PDB file of C-alpha atoms in Angstrom:
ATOM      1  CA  UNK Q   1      54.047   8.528  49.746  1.00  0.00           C
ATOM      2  CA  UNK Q   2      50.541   8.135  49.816  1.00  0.00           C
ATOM      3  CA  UNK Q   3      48.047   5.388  49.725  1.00  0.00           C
ATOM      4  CA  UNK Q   4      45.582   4.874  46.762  1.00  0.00           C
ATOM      5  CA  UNK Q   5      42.692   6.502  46.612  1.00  0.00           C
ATOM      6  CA  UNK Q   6      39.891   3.351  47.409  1.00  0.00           C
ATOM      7  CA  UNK Q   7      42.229   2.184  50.361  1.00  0.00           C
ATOM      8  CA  UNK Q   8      44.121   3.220  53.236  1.00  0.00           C
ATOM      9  CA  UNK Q   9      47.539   3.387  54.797  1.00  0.00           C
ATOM     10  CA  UNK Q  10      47.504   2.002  58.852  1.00  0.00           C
ATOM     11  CA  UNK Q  11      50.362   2.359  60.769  1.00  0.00           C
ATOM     12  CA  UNK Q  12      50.433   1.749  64.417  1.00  0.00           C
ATOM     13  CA  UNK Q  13      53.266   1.406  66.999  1.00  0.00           C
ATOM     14  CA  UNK Q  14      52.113  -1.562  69.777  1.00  0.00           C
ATOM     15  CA  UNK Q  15      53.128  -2.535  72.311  1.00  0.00           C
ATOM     16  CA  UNK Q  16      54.352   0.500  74.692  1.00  0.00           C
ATOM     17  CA  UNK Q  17      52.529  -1.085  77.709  1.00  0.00           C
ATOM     18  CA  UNK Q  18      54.156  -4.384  77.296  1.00  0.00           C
ATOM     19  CA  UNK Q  19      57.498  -3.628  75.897  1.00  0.00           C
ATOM     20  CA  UNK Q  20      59.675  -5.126  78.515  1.00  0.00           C
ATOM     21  CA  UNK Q  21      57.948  -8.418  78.158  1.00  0.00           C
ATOM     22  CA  UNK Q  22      58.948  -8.448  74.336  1.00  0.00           C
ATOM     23  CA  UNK Q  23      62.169  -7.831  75.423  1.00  0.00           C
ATOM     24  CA  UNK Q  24      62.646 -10.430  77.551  1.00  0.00           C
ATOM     25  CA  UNK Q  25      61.094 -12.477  75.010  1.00  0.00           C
ATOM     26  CA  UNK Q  26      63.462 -11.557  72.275  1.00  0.00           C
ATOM     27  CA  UNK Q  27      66.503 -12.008  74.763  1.00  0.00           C
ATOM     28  CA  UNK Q  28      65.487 -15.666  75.027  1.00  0.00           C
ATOM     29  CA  UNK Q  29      64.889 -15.944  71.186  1.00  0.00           C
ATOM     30  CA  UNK Q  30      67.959 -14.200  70.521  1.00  0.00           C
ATOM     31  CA  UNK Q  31      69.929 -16.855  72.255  1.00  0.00           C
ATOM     32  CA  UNK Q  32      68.243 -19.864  70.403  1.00  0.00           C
ATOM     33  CA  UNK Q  33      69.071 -17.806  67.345  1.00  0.00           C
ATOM     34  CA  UNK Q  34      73.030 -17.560  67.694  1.00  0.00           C
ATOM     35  CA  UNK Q  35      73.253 -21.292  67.401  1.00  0.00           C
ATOM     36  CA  UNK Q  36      70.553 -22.184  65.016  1.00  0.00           C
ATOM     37  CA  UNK Q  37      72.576 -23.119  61.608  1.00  0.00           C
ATOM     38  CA  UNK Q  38      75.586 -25.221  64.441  1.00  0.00           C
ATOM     39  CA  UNK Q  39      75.060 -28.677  63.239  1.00  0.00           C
ATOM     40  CA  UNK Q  40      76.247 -30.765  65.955  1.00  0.00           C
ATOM     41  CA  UNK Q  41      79.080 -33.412  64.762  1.00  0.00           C
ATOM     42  CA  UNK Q  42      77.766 -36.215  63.257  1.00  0.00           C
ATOM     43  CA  UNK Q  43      74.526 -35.585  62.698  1.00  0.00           C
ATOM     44  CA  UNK Q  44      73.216 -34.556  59.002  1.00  0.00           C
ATOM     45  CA  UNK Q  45      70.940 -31.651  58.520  1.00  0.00           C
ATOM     46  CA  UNK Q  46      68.245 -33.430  58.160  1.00  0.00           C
ATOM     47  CA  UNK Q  47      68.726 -34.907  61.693  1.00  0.00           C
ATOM     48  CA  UNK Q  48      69.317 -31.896  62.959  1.00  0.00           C
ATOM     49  CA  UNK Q  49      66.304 -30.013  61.572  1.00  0.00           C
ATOM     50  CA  UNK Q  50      64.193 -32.827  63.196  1.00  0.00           C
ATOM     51  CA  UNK Q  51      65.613 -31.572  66.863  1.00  0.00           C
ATOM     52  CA  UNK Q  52      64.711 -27.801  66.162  1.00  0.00           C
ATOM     53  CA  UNK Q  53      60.971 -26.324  66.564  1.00  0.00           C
ATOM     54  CA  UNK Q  54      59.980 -22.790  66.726  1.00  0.00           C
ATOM     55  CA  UNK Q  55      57.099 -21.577  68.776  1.00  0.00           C
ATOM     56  CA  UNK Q  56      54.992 -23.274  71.511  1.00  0.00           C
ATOM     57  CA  UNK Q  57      52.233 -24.702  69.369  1.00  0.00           C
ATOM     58  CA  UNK Q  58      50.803 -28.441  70.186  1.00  0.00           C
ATOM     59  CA  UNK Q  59      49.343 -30.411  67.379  1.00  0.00           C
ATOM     60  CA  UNK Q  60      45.691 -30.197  66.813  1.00  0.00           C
ATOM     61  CA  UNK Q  61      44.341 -33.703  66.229  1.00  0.00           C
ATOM     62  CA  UNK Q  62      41.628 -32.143  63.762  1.00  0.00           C
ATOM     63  CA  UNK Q  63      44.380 -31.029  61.200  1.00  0.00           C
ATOM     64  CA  UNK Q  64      44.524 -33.043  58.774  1.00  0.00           C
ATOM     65  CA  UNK Q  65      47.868 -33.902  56.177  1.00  0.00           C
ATOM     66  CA  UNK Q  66      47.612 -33.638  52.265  1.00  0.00           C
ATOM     67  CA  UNK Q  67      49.537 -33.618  49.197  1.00  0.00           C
ATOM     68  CA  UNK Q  68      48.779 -30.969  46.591  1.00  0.00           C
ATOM     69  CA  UNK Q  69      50.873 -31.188  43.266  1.00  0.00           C
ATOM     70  CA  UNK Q  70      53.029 -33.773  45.592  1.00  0.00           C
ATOM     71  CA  UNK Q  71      53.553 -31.118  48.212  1.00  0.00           C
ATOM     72  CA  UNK Q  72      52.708 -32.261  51.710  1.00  0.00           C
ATOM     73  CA  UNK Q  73      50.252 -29.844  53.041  1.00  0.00           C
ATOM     74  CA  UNK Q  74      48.738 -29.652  56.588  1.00  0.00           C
ATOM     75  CA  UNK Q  75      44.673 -28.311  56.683  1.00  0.00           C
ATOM     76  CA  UNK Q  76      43.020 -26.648  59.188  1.00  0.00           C
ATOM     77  CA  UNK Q  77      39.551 -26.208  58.554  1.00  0.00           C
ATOM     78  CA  UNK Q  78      37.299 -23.399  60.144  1.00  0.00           C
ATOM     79  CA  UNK Q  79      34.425 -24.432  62.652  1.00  0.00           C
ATOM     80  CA  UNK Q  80      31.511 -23.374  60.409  1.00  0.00           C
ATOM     81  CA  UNK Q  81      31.380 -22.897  56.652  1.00  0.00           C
ATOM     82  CA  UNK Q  82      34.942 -21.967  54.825  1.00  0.00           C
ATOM     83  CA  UNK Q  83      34.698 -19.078  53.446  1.00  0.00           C
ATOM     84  CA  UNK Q  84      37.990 -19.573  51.124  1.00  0.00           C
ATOM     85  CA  UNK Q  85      42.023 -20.482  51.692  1.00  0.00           C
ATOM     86  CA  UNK Q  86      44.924 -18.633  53.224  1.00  0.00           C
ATOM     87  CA  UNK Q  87      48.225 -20.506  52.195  1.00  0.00           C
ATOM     88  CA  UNK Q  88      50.631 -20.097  55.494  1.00  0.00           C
ATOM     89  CA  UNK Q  89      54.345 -20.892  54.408  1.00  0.00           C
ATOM     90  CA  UNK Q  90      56.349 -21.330  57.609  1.00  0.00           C
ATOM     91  CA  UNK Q  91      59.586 -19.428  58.787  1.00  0.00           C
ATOM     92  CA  UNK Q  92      63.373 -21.008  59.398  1.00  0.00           C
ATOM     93  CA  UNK Q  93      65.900 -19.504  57.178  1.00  0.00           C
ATOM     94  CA  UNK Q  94      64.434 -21.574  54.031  1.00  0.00           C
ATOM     95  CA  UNK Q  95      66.202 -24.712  55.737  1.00  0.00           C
ATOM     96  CA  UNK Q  96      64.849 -24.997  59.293  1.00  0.00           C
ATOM     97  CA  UNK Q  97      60.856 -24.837  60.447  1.00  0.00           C
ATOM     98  CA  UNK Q  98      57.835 -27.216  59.342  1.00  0.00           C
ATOM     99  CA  UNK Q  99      54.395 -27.132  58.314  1.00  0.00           C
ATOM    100  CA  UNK Q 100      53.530 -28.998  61.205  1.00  0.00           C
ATOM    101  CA  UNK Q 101      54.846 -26.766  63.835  1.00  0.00           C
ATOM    102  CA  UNK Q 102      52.349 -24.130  64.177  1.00  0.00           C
ATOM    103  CA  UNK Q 103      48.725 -26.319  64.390  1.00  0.00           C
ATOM    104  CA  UNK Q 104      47.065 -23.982  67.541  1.00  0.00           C
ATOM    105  CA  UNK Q 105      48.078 -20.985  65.758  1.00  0.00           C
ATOM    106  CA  UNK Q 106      46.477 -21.870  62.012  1.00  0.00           C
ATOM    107  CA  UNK Q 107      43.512 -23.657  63.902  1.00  0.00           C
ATOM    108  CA  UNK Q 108      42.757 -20.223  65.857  1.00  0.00           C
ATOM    109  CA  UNK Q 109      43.372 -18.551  62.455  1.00  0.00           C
ATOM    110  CA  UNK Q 110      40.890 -20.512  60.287  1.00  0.00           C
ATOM    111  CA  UNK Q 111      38.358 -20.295  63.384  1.00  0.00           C
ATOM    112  CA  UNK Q 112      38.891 -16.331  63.748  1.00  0.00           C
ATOM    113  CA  UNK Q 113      38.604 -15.902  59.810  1.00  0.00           C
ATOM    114  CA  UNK Q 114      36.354 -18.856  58.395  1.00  0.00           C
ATOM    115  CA  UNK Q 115      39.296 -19.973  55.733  1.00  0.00           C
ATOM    116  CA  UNK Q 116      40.364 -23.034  55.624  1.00  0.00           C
ATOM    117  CA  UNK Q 117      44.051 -22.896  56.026  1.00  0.00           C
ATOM    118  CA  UNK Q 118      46.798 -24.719  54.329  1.00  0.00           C
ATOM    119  CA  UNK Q 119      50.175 -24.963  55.752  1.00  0.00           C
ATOM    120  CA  UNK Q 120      53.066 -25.326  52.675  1.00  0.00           C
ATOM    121  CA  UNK Q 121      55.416 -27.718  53.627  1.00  0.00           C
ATOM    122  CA  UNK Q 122      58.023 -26.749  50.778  1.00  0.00           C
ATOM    123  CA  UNK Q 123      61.512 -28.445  50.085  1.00  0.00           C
ATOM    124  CA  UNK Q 124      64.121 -26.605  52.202  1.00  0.00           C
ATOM    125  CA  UNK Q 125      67.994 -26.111  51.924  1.00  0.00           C
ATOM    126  CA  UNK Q 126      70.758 -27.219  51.901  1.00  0.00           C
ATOM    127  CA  UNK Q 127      68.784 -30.604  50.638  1.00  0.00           C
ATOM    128  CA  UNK Q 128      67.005 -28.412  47.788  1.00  0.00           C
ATOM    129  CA  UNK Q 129      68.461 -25.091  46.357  1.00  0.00           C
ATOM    130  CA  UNK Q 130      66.633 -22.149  45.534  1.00  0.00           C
ATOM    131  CA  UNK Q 131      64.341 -21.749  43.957  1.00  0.00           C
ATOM    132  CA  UNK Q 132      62.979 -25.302  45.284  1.00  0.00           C
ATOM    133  CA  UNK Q 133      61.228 -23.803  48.022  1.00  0.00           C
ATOM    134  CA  UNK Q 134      59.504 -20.904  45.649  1.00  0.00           C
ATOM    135  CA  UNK Q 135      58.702 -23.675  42.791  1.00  0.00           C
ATOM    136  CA  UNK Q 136      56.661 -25.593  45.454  1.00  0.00           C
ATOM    137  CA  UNK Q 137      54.901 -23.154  47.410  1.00  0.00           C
ATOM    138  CA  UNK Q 138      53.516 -21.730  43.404  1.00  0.00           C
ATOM    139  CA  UNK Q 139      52.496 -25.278  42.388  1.00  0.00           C
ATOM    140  CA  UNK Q 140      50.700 -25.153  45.430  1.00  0.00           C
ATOM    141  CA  UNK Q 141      49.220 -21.684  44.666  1.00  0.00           C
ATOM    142  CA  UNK Q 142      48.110 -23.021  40.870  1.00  0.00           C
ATOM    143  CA  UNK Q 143      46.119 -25.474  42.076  1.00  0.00           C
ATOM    144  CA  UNK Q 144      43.908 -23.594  44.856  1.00  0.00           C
ATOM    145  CA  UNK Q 145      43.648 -21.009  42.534  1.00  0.00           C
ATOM    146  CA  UNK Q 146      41.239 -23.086  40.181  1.00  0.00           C
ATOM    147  CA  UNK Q 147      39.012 -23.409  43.202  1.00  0.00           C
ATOM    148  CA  UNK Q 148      36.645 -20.279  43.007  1.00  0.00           C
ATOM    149  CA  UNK Q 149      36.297 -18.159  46.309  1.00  0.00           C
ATOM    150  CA  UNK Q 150      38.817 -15.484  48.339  1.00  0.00           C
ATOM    151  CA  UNK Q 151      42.795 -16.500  48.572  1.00  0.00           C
ATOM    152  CA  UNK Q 152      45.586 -14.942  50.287  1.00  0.00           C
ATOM    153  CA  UNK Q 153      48.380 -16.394  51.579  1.00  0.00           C
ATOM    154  CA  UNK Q 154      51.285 -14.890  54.228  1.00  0.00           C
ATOM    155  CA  UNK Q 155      54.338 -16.265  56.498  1.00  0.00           C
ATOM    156  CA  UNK Q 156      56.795 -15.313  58.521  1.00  0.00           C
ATOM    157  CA  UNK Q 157      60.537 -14.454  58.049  1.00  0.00           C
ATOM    158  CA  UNK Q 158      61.513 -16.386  54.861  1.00  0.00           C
ATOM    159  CA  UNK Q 159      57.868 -17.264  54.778  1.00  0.00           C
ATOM    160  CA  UNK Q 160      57.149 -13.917  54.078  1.00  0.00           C
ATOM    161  CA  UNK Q 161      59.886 -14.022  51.608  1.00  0.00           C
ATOM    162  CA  UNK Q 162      58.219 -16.449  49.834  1.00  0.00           C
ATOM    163  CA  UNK Q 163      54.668 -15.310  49.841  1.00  0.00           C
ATOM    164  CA  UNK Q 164      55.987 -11.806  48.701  1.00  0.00           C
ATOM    165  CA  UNK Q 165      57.693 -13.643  45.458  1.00  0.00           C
ATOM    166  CA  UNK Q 166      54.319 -15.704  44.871  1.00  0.00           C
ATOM    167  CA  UNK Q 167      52.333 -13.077  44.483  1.00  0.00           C
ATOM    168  CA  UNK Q 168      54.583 -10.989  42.007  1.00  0.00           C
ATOM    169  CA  UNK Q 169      55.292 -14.363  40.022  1.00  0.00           C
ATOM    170  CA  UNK Q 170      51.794 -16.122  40.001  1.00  0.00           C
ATOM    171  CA  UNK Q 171      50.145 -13.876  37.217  1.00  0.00           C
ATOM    172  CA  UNK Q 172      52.746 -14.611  34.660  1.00  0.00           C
ATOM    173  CA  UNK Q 173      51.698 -18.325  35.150  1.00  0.00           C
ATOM    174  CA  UNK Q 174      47.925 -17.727  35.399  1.00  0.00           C
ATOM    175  CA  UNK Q 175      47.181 -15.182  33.666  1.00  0.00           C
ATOM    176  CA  UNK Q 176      45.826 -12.901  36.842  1.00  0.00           C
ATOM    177  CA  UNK Q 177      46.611 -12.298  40.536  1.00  0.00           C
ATOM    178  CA  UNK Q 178      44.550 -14.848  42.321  1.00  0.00           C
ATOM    179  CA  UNK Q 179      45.182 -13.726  45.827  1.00  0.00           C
ATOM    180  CA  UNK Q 180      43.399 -11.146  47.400  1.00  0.00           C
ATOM    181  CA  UNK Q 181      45.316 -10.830  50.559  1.00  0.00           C
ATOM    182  CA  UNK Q 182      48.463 -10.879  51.598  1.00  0.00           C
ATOM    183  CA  UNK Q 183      49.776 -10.862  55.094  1.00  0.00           C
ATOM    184  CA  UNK Q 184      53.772 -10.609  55.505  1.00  0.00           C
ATOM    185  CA  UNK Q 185      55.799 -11.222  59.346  1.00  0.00           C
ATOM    186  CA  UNK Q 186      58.883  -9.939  59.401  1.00  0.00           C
ATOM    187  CA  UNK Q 187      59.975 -11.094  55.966  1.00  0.00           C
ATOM    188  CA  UNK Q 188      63.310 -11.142  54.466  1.00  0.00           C
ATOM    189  CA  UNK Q 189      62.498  -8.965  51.077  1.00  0.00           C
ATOM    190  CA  UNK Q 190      66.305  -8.009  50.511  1.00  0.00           C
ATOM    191  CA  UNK Q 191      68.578 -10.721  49.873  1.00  0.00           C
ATOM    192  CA  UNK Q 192      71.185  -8.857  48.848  1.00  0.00           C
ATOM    193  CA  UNK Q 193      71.609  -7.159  52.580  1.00  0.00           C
ATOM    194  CA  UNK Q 194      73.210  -9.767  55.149  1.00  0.00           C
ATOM    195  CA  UNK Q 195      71.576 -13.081  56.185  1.00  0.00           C
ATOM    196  CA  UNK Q 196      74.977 -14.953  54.919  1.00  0.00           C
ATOM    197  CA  UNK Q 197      74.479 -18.250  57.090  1.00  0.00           C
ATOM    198  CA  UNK Q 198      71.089 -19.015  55.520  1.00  0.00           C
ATOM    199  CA  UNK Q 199      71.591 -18.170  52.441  1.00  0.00           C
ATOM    200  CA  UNK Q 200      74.728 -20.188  51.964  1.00  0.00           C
ATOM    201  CA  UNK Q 201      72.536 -23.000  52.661  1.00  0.00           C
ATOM    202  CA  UNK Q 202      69.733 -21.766  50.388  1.00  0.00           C
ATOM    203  CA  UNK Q 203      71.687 -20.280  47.421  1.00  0.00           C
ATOM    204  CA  UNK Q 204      75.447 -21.229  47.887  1.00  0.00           C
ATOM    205  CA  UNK Q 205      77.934 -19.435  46.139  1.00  0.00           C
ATOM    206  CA  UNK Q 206      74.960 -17.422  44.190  1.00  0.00           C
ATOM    207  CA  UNK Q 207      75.978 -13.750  43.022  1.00  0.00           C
ATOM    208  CA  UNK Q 208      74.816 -10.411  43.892  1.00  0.00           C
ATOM    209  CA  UNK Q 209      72.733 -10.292  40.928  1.00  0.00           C
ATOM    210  CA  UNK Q 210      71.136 -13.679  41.691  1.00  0.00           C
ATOM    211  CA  UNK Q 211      70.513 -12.636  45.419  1.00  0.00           C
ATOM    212  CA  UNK Q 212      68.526  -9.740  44.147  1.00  0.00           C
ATOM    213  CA  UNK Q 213      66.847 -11.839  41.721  1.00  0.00           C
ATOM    214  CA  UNK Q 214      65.170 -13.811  44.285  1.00  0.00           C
ATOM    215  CA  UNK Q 215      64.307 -10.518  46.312  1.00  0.00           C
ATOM    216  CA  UNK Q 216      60.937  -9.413  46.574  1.00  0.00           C
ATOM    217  CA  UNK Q 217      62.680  -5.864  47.429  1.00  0.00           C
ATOM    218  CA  UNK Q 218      63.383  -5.314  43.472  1.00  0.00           C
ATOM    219  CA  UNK Q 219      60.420  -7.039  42.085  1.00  0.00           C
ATOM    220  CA  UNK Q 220      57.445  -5.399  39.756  1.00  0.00           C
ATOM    221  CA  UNK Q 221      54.569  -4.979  42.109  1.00  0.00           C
ATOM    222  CA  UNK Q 222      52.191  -3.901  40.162  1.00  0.00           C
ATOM    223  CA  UNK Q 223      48.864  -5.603  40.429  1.00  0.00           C
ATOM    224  CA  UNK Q 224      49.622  -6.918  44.084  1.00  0.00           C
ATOM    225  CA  UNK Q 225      46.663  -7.528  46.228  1.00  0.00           C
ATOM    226  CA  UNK Q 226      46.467  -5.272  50.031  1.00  0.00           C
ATOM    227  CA  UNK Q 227      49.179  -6.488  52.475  1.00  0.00           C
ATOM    228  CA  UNK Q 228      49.859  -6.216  55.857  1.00  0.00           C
ATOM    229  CA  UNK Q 229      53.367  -6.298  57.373  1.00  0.00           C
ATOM    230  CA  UNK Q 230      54.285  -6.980  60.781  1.00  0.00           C
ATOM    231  CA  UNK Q 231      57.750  -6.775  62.488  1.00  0.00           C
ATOM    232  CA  UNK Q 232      59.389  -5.560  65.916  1.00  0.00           C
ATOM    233  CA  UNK Q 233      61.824  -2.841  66.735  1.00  0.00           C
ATOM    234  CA  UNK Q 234      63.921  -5.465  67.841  1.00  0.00           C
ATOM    235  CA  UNK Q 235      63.955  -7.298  64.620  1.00  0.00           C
ATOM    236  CA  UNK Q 236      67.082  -7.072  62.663  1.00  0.00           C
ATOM    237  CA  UNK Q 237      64.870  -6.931  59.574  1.00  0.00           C
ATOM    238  CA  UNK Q 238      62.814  -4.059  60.254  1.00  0.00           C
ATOM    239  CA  UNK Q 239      64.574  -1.530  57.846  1.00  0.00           C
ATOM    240  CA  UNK Q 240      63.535  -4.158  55.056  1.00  0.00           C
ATOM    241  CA  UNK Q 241      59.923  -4.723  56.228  1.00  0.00           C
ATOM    242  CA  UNK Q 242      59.691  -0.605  56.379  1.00  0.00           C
ATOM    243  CA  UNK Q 243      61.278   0.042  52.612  1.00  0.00           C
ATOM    244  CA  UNK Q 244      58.965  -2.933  51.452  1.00  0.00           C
ATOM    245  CA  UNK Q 245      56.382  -1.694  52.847  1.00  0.00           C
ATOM    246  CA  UNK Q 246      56.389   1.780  51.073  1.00  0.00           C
ATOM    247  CA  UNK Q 247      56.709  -0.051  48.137  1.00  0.00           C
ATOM    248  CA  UNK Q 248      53.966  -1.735  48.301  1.00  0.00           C
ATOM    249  CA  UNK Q 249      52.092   1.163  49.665  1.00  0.00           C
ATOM    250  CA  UNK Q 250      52.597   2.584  46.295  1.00  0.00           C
ATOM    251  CA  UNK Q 251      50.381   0.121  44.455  1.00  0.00           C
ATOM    252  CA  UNK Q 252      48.400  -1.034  46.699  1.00  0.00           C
ATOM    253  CA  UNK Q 253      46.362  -0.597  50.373  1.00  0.00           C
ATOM    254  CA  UNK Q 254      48.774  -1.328  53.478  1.00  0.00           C
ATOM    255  CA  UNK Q 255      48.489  -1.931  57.026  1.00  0.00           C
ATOM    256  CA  UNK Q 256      51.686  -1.645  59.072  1.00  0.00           C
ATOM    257  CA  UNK Q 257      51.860  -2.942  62.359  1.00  0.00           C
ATOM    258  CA  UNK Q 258      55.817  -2.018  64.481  1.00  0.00           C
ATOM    259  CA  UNK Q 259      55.665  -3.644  67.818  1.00  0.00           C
ATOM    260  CA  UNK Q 260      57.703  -2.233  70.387  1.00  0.00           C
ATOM    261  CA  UNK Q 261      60.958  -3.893  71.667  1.00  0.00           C
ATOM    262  CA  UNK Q 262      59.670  -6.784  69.544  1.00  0.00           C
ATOM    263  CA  UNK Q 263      62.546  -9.195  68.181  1.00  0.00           C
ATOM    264  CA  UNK Q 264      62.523 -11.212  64.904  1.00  0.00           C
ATOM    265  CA  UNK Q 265      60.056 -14.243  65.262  1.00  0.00           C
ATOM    266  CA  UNK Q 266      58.481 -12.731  68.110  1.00  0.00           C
ATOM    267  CA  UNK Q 267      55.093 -14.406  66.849  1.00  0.00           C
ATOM    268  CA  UNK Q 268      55.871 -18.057  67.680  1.00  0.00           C
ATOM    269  CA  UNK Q 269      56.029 -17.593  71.085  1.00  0.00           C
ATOM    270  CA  UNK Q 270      54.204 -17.049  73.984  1.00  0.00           C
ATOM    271  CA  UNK Q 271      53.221 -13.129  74.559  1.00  0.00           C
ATOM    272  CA  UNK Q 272      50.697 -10.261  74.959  1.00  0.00           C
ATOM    273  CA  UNK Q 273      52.540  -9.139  71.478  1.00  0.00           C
ATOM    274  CA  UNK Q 274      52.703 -12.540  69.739  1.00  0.00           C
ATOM    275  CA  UNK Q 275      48.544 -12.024  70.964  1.00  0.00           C
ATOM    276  CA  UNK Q 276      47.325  -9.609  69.404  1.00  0.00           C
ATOM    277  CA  UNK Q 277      49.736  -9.332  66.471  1.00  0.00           C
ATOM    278  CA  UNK Q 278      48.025 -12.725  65.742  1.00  0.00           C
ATOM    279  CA  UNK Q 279      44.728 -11.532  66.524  1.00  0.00           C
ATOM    280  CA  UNK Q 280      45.330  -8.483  63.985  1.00  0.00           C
ATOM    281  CA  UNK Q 281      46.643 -10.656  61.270  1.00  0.00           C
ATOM    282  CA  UNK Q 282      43.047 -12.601  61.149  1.00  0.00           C
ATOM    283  CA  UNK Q 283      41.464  -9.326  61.403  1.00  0.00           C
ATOM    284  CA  UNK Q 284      42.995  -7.832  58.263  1.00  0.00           C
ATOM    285  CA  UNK Q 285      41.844 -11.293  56.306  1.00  0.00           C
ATOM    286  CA  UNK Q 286      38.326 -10.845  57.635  1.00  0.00           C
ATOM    287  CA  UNK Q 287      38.383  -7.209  56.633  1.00  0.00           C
ATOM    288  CA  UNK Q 288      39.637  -7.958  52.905  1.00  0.00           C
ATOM    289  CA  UNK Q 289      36.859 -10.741  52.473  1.00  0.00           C
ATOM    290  CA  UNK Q 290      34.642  -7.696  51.956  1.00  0.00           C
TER     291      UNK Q 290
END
């Protein structure tokens, strides 16, 4: 498959130099990971979420906390002049994770880009079912897209999942595809392929049919904007961030980043990798402000 003709297909394998340190890295996430949905006895999930955080990330005392179509939304603004919005929608299985976990990251990301970023803070399971989480993160979308001036929007894990399915369901609603960017970290695009615990939480008892429903892997992409994915070779969900990817590829410009003995979620924690993936996410925003 090829790319189309006005844009180009970048793949690069990273991280040869460093690969044992993503290992290592992915050991210790690994082990945080086998226990993640183990509630412990009476506590409610809701408790329990408040005990979990992912990544190493202190709060920036400059964000600051909004509501946008009654969805709580944390704003990082860029040191000079905004140049337009990135929506960031947070990873954790659709039930775990916050908007509020990840302020030095989006700061350093609205500096390194000039976009003011917004971090979703959708309903999660098993409080809210699908497509709670989905219905929030596009009222959200709506309403920045009024605003003139460059949009994209990107997450990680079921982040990614859900900025995938905004940008192949926003143009029914408006009309046109608002974004212009998309950036997508190890997302889970096939719902119909594992991930059980999760998405008993997030879609209990829901068919095969429903599963793919909600799976950016089977959507229409035509009309999506450029996207970058990201993922490890240590990541579980690689084969879907590869299929998606060619996908994509076939509608619109791609950039695919495969980090060496990276593991799932390798991004939220402290690494050469985590680095400069990070550092070549706001790249690819500053390069498709152009």
């Amino acid at each position: 498959m090829t790319a189309p003709p006005d844009g180009t297909t970048h793949l690069a394998t990273i991280g040869h130099a460093y690969a044992q340190e993503s290992v290592r890295a992915g050991e210790r996430l690994r082990s945080r990971v086998a226990t993640l949905y183990d509630v412990p006895a009476g506590m409610t999930f809701a408790q329990y979420r408040e005990t979990v955080r992912f990544g190493d990330d202190a709060p920036v005392p400059s964000a600051r906390d909004l509501t946008v179509e009654g969805v709580p939304v944390r704003s990082f603004t860029p040191e000079g002049l905004s140049r337009g919005t990135y929506l960031h929608l947070h990873g954790g299985g659709w039930c775990l994770g916050s908007h509020t976990m990840h302020d030095e990251t989006l700061q350093r990301l609205a500096d390194r880009t000039e976009l003011t970023v917004l971090s979703v803070g959708y309903r999660m399971a098993p409080e809210h079912r699908y497509p709670a989480c989905l219905d929030d993160v596009l009222a959200v979308a709506r309403a920045v897209a009024e605003h003139p001036g460059f949009l994209a929007i990107g997450g990680e894990s079921a982040g990614a999942h859900l900025a995938a399915l905004t940008v192949t369901a926003v143009p029914a609603l408006l009309g046109r595809q608002p974004f212009s960017a998309v950036s997508l970290n190890y997302g889970a695009f096939d719902l119909t392929a594992g991930l059980d615990r999760a998405l008993g939480l997030l879609m209990p008892g829901a068919t095969g049919e429903q599963r793919r429903a909600a799976s950016p892997a089977y959507a229409a992409l035509h009309g999506v904007p450029p996207a970058r994915f990201c993922v490890g070779t240590g990541d579980a969900l690689l084969p879907q961030t590869l299929a998606m990817e060619a996908r994509w590829r076939e509608h619109a410009p791609t950039e695919l980043d495969v980090f060496a003995g990276a593991a799932h979620a390798f991004t939220t924690v402290r690494s050469t990798a985590a680095r400069v993936a990070k550092a070549r996410e706001a790249e690819f925003l500053v390069r498709t402000q152009k």
